[in-house]
CSV table of C-alpha atoms in Angstrom, one decimal:
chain,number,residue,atom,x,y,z
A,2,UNK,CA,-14.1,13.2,15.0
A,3,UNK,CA,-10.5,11.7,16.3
A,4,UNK,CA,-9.2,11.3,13.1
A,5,UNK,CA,-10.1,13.4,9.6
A,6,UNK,CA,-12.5,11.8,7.7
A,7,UNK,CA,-11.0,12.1,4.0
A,8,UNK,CA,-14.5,10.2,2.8
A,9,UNK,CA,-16.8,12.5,3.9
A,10,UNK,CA,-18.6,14.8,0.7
A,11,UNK,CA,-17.6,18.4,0.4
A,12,UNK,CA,-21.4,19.5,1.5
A,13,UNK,CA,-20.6,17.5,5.3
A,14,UNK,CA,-20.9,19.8,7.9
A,15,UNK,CA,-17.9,17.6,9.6
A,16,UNK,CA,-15.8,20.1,7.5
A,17,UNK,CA,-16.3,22.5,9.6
A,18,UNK,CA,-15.6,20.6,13.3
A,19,UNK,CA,-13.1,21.5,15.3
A,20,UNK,CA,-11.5,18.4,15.7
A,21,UNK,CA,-11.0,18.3,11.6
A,22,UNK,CA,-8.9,21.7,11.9
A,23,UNK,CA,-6.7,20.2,14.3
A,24,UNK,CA,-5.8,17.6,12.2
A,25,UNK,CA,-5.0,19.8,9.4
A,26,UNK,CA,-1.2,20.3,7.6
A,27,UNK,CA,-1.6,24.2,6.5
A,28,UNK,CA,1.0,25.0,3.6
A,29,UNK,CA,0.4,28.8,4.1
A,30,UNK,CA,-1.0,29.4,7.9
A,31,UNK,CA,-0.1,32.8,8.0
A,32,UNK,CA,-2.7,33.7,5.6
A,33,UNK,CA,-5.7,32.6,8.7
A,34,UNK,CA,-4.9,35.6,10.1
A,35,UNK,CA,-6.8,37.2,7.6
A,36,UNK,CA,-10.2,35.7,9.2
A,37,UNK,CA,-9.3,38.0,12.2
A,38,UNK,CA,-9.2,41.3,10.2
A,39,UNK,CA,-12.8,40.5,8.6
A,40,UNK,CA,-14.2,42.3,11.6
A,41,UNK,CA,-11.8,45.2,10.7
A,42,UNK,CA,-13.0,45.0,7.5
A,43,UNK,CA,-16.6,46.1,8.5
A,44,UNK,CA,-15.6,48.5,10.9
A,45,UNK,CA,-14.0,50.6,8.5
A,46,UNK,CA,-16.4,50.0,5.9
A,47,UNK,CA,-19.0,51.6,8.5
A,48,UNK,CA,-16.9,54.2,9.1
A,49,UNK,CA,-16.3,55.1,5.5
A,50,UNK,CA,-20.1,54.9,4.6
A,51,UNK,CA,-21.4,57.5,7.5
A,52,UNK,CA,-18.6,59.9,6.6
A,53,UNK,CA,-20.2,59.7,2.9
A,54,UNK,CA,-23.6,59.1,2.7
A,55,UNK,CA,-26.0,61.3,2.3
A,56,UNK,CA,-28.7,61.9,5.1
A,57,UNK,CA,-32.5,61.6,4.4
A,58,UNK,CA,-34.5,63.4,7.1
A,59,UNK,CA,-37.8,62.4,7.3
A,60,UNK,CA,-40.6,63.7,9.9
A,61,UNK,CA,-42.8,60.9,10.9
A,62,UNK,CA,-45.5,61.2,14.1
A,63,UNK,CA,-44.4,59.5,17.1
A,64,UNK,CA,-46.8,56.4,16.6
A,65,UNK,CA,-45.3,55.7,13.7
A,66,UNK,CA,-41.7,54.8,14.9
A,67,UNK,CA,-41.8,51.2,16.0
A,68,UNK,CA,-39.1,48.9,16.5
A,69,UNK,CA,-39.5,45.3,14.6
A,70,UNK,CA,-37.0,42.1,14.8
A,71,UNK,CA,-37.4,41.9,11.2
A,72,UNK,CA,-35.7,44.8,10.9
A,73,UNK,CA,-32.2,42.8,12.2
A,74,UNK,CA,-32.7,41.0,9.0
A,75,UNK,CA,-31.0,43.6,7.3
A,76,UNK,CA,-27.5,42.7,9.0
A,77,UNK,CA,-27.9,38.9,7.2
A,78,UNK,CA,-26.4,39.8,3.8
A,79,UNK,CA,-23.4,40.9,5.6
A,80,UNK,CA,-22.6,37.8,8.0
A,81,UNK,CA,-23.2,35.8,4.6
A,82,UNK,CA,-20.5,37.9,3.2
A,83,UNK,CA,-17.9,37.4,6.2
A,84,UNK,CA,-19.1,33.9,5.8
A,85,UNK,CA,-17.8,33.9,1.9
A,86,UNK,CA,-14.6,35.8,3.3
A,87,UNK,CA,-13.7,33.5,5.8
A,88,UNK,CA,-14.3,30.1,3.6
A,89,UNK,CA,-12.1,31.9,0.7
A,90,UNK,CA,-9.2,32.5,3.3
A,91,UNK,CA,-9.1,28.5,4.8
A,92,UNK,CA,-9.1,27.6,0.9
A,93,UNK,CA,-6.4,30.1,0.3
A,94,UNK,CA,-4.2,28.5,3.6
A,95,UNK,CA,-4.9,25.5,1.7
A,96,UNK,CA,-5.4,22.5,4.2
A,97,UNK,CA,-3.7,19.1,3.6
A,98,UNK,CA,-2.8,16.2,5.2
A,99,UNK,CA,0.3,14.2,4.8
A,100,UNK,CA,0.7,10.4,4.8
A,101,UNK,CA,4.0,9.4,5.7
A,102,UNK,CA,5.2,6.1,3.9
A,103,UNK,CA,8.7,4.7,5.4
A,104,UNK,CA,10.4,2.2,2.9
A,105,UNK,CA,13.2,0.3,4.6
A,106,UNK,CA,15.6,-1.8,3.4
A,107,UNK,CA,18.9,-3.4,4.6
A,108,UNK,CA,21.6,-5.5,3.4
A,109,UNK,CA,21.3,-7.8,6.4
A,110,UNK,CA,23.6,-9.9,8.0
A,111,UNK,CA,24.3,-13.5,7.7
A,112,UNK,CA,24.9,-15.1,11.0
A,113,UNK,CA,25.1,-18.9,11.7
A,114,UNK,CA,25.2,-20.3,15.7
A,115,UNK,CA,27.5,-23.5,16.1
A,116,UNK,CA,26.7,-24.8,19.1
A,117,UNK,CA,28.2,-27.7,20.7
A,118,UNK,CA,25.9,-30.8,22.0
A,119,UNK,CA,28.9,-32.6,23.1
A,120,UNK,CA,28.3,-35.3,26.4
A,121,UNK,CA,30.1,-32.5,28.1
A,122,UNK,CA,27.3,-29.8,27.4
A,123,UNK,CA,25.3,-31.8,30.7
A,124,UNK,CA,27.6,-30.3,33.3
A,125,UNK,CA,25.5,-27.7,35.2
A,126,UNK,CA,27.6,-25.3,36.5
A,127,UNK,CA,25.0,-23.1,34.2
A,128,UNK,CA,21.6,-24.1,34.8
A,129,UNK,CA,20.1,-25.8,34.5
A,130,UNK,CA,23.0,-27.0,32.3
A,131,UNK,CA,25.0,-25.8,29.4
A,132,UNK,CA,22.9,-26.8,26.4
A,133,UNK,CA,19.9,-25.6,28.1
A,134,UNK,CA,20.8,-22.3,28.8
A,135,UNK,CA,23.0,-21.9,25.3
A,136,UNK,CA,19.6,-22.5,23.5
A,137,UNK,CA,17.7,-19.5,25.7
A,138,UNK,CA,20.2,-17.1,25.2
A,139,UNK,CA,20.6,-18.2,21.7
A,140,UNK,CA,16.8,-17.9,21.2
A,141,UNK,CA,16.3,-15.0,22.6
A,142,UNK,CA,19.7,-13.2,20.6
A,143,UNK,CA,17.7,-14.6,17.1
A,144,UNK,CA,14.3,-12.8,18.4
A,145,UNK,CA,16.7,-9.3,18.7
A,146,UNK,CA,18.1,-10.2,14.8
A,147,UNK,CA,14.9,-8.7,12.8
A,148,UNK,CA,16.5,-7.7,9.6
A,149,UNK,CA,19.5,-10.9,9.6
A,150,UNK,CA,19.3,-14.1,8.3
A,151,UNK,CA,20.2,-16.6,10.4
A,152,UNK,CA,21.1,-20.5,10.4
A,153,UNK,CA,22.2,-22.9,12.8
A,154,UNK,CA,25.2,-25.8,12.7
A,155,UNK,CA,24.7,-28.4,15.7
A,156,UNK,CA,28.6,-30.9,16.2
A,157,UNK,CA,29.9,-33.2,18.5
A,158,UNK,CA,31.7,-36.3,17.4
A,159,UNK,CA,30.5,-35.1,13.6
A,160,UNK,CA,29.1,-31.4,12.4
A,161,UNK,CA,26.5,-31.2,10.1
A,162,UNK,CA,24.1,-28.1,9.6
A,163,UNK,CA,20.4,-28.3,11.9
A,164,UNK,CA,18.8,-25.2,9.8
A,165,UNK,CA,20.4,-22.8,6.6
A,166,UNK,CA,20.2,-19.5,6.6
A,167,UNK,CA,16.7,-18.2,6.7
A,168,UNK,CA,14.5,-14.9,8.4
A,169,UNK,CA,11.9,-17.1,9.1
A,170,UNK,CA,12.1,-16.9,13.2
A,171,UNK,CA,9.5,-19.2,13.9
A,172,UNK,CA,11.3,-21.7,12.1
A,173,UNK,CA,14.4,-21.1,13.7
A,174,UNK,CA,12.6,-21.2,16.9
A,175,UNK,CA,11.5,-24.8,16.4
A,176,UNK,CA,14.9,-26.1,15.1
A,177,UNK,CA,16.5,-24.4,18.4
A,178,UNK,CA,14.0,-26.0,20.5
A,179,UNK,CA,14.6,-29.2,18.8
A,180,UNK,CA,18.5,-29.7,20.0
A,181,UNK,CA,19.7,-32.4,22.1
A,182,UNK,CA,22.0,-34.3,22.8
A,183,UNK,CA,20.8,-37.6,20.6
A,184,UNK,CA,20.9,-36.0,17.4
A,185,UNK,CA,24.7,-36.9,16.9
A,186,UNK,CA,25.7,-40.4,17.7
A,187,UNK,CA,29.5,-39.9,17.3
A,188,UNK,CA,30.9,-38.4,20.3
A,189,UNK,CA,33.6,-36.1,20.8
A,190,UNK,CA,34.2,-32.2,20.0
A,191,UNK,CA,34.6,-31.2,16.3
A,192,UNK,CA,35.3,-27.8,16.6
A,193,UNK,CA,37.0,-27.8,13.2
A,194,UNK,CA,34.4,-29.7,11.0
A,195,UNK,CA,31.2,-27.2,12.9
A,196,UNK,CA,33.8,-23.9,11.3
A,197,UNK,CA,34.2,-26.1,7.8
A,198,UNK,CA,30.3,-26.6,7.9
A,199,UNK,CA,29.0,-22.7,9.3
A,200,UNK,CA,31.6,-21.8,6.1
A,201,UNK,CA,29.9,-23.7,3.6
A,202,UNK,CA,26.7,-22.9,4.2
A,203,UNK,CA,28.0,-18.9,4.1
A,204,UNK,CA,30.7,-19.1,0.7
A,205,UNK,CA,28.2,-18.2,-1.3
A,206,UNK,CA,26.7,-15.8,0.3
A,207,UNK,CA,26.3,-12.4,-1.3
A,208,UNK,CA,25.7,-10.4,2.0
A,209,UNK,CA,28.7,-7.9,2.9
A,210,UNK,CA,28.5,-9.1,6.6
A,211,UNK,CA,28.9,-12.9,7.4
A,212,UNK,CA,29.0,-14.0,11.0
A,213,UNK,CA,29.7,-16.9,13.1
A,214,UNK,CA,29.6,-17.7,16.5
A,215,UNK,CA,30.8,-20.5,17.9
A,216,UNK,CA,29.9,-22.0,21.4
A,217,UNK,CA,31.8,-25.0,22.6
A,218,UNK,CA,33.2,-26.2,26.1
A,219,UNK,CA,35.6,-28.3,25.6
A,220,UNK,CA,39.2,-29.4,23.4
A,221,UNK,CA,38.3,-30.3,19.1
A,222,UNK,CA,38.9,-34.0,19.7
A,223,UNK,CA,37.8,-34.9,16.8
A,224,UNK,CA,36.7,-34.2,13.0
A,225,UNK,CA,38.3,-34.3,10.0
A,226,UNK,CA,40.3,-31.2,9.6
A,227,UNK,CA,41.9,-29.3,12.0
A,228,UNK,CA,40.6,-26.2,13.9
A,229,UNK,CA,42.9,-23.5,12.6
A,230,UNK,CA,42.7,-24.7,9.0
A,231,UNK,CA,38.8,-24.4,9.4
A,232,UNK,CA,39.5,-20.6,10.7
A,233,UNK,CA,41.4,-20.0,7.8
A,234,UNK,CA,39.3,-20.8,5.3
A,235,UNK,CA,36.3,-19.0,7.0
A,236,UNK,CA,38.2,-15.9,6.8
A,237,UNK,CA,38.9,-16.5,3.5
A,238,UNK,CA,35.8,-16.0,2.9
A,239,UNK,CA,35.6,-12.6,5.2
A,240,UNK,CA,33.5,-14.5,7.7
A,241,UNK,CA,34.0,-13.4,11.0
A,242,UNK,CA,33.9,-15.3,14.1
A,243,UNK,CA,33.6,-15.0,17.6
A,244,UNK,CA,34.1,-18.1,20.2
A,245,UNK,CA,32.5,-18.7,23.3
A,246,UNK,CA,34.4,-20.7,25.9
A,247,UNK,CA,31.1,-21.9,28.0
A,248,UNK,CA,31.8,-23.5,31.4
A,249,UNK,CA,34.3,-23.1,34.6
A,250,UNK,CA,37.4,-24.4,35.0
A,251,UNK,CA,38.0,-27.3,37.5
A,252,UNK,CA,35.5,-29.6,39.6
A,253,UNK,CA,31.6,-29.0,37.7
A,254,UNK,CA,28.7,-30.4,38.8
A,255,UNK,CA,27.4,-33.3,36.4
A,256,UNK,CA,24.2,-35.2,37.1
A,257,UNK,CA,23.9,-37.4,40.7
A,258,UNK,CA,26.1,-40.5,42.0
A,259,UNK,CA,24.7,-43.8,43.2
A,260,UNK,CA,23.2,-42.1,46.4
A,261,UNK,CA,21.7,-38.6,45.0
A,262,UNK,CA,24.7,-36.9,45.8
A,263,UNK,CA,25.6,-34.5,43.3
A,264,UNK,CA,28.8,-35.6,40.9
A,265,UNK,CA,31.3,-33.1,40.6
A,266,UNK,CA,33.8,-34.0,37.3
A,267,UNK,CA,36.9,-32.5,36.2
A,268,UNK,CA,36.3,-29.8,33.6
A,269,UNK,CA,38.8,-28.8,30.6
A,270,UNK,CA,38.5,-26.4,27.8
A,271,UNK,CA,41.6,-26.0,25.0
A,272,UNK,CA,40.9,-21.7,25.6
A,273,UNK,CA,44.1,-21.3,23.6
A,274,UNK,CA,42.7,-22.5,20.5
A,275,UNK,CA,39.0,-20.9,20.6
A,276,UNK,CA,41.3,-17.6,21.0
A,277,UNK,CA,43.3,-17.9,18.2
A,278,UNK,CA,40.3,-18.8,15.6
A,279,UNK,CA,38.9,-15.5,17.0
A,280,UNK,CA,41.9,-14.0,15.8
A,281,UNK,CA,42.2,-15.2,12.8
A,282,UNK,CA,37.9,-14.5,11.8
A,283,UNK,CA,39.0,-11.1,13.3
A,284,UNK,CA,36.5,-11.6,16.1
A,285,UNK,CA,36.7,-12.0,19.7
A,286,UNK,CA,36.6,-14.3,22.2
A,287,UNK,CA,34.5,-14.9,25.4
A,288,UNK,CA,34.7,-17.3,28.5
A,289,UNK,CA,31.2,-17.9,30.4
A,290,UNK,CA,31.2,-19.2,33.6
A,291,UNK,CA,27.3,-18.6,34.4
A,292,UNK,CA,24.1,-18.0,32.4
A,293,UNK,CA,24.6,-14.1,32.9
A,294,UNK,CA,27.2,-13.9,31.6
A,295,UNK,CA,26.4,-16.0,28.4
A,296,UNK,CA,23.9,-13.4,28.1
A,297,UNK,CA,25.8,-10.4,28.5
A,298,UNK,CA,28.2,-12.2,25.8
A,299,UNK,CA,25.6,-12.1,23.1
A,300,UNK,CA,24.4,-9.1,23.9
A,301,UNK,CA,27.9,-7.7,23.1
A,302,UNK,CA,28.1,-9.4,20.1
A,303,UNK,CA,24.0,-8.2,18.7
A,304,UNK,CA,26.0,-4.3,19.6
A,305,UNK,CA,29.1,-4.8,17.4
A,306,UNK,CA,27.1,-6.7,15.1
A,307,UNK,CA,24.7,-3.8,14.1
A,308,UNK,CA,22.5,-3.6,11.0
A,309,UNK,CA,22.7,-0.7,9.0
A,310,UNK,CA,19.5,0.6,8.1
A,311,UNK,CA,19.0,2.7,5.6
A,312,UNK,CA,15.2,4.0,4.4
A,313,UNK,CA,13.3,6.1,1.6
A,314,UNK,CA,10.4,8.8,3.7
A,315,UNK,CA,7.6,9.1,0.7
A,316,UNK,CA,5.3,12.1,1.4
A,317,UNK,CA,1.8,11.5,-0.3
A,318,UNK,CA,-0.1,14.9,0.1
A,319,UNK,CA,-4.3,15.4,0.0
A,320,UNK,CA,-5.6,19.0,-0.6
A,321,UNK,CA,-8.7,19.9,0.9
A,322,UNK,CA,-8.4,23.9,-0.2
A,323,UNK,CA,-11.6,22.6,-2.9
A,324,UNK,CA,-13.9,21.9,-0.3
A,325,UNK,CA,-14.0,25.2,1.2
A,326,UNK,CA,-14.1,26.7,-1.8
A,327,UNK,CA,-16.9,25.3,-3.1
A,328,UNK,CA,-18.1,26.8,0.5
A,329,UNK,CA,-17.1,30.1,-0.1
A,330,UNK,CA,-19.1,30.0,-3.9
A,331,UNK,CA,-22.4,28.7,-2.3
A,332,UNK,CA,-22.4,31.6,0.3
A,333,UNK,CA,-21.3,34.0,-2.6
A,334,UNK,CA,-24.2,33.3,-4.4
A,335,UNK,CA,-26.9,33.4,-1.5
A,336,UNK,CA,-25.2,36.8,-0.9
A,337,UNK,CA,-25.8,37.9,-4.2
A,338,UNK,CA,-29.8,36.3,-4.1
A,339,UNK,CA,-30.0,38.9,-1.1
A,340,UNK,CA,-28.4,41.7,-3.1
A,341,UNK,CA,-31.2,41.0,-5.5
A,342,UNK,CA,-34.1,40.9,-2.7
A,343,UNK,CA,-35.7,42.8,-0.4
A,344,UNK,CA,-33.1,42.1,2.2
A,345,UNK,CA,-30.9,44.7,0.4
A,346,UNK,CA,-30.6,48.4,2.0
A,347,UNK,CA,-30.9,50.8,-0.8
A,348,UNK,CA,-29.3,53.3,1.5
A,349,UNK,CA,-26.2,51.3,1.8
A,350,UNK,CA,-25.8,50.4,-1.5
């Protein structure tokens, strides 16, 4: 028996198994040494008696002594008596087990991803281009977020928010698989209306931590207010922010020419600006230049960004000490059935 088997009635011999001791909490285990003095008990008790009693010589013919295995019969009231010792000591060790109940709880963090799905997202110096790998390492950041809520604000040309805040990961999984670059018509980089939109869907939140992390690649070109105003008023808020400058600076591969060739396009990013928003939400900022690094990037960010966790440990304690008790009175009571019967040794007693 692996496990204890709390079901079982008190006359199951399974009490008594090995594998149920082991499983055992004792709340007094000193007092099993007692079992081991039983024998002690006896010994003494023997001694005691053939210093005292009286001897009874009798004179009997030779015939007449014969040896009988009834006669070992005699030694049965006392086993049934260490028996009665031994079940009273377990029930005074009192067995128990302990169930363990762990309540945890958290204030959580509220964390929304802007991500850019600018034209510019295409270029694949990270592959197999920018978006792409953005939405892995964004997906697999969310999976690492178990106690946050999360939401995510998609911009280009315009900003407008893909998914609120919500713990629901499968949900967010299907929204982050679900971004392209169709979903915004108006093109451009709004780096200041994504902030303005990630803020409003936080300003009434009531959680003491409010994240957001922006990811674009390029200059805010356009939008309708400007980038530093939008940091402002997130950290008005105490929203914090960290920006992620995603792409090299210089030629990029972007798609193939006219003859398969692979295109290679100038590549700009306003890094200035991206720094001082992360300055102002009293964040930081990162620049990515390959898909390990965007991951090592978010992996920073899930370390500063740290839930505290903070849980209630319940005890719930079974006694078993009645079970061997019970034990202990039905071997008491055969004991004293022999006392009463011919099993008893008048010479003893």
């Amino acid at each position: 028996m692996d496990k204890l088997n709390t079901h079982a009635k008190w006359w199951d011999f399974t009490w008594f198994s090995p594998s149920t001791f082991t499983n055992f909490d004792w709340q007094y285990p000193f007092i099993l040494y007692g079992i081991a003095l039983i024998p002690l008990f006896f010994l003494l008790r023997w001694l005691l008696s053939m210093r005292k009693n009286n001897r009874l010589e009798l004179a009997l013919p030779q015939g007449r002594l014969k040896s009988s295995p009834l006669a070992w019969l005699r030694h049965l009231p006392r086993l049934v008596w260490a028996l009665f010792l031994s079940l009273l000591i377990i029930a005074l060790a009192r067995p128990q087990t302990t169930n363990e109940q762990v309540d945890q709880w958290t204030e959580g963090i509220d964390i929304v991803m802007a991500i850019d799905i600018s034209v510019s997202m295409q270029m694949e110096d990270l592959k197999p281009n920018r978006l792409i790998a953005a939405k892995e390492t964004a997906w697999n950041f969310v999976q690492g977020r178990l106690n946050d809520r999360m939401g995510v604000v998609i911009f280009a040309g315009d900003a407008y928010s893909l998914c609120p805040l919500t713990t629901d990961k499968e949900l967010l999984q299907d929204y982050i698989e679900e971004i392209n670059f169709d979903q915004i018509a108006n093109r451009g980089t709004a780096i200041g209306s994504a902030l303005a939109v990630a803020t409003n869907r936080m300003r009434e939140s009531l959680s003491q931590s409010k994240v957001v992390i922006l990811l674009s690649d390029g200059d805010n070109t356009a939008g309708n207010i400007d980038p530093i105003t939008a940091a402002q008023l997130a950290s008005a808020y105490n929203i914090k922010i960290y920006t992620i400058g995603i792409g090299r600076e210089g030629d990029v591969p972007y798609g193939k020419d006219f003859f398969g060739r692979t295109r290679m396009v100038a590549n700009n990013m306003d890094e200035t600006t991206l720094r001082e928003i992360a300055e102002i939400g009293e964040g930081k900022f990162f620049r990515v230049a390959d898909n390990e690094a965007l991951q090592q990037v978010f992996a920073e960010i899930d370390r500063l960004e740290k839930t505290e966790i903070k849980e209630t440990r319940f005890r719930n304690t079974f006694d078993y000490y009645d079970v061997y008790l019970r034990w202990a009175l039905v071997f008491f009571a055969i004991w004293m059935l022999m006392k009463a019967a011919f099993l008893a040794s008048p010479l003893e007693d």
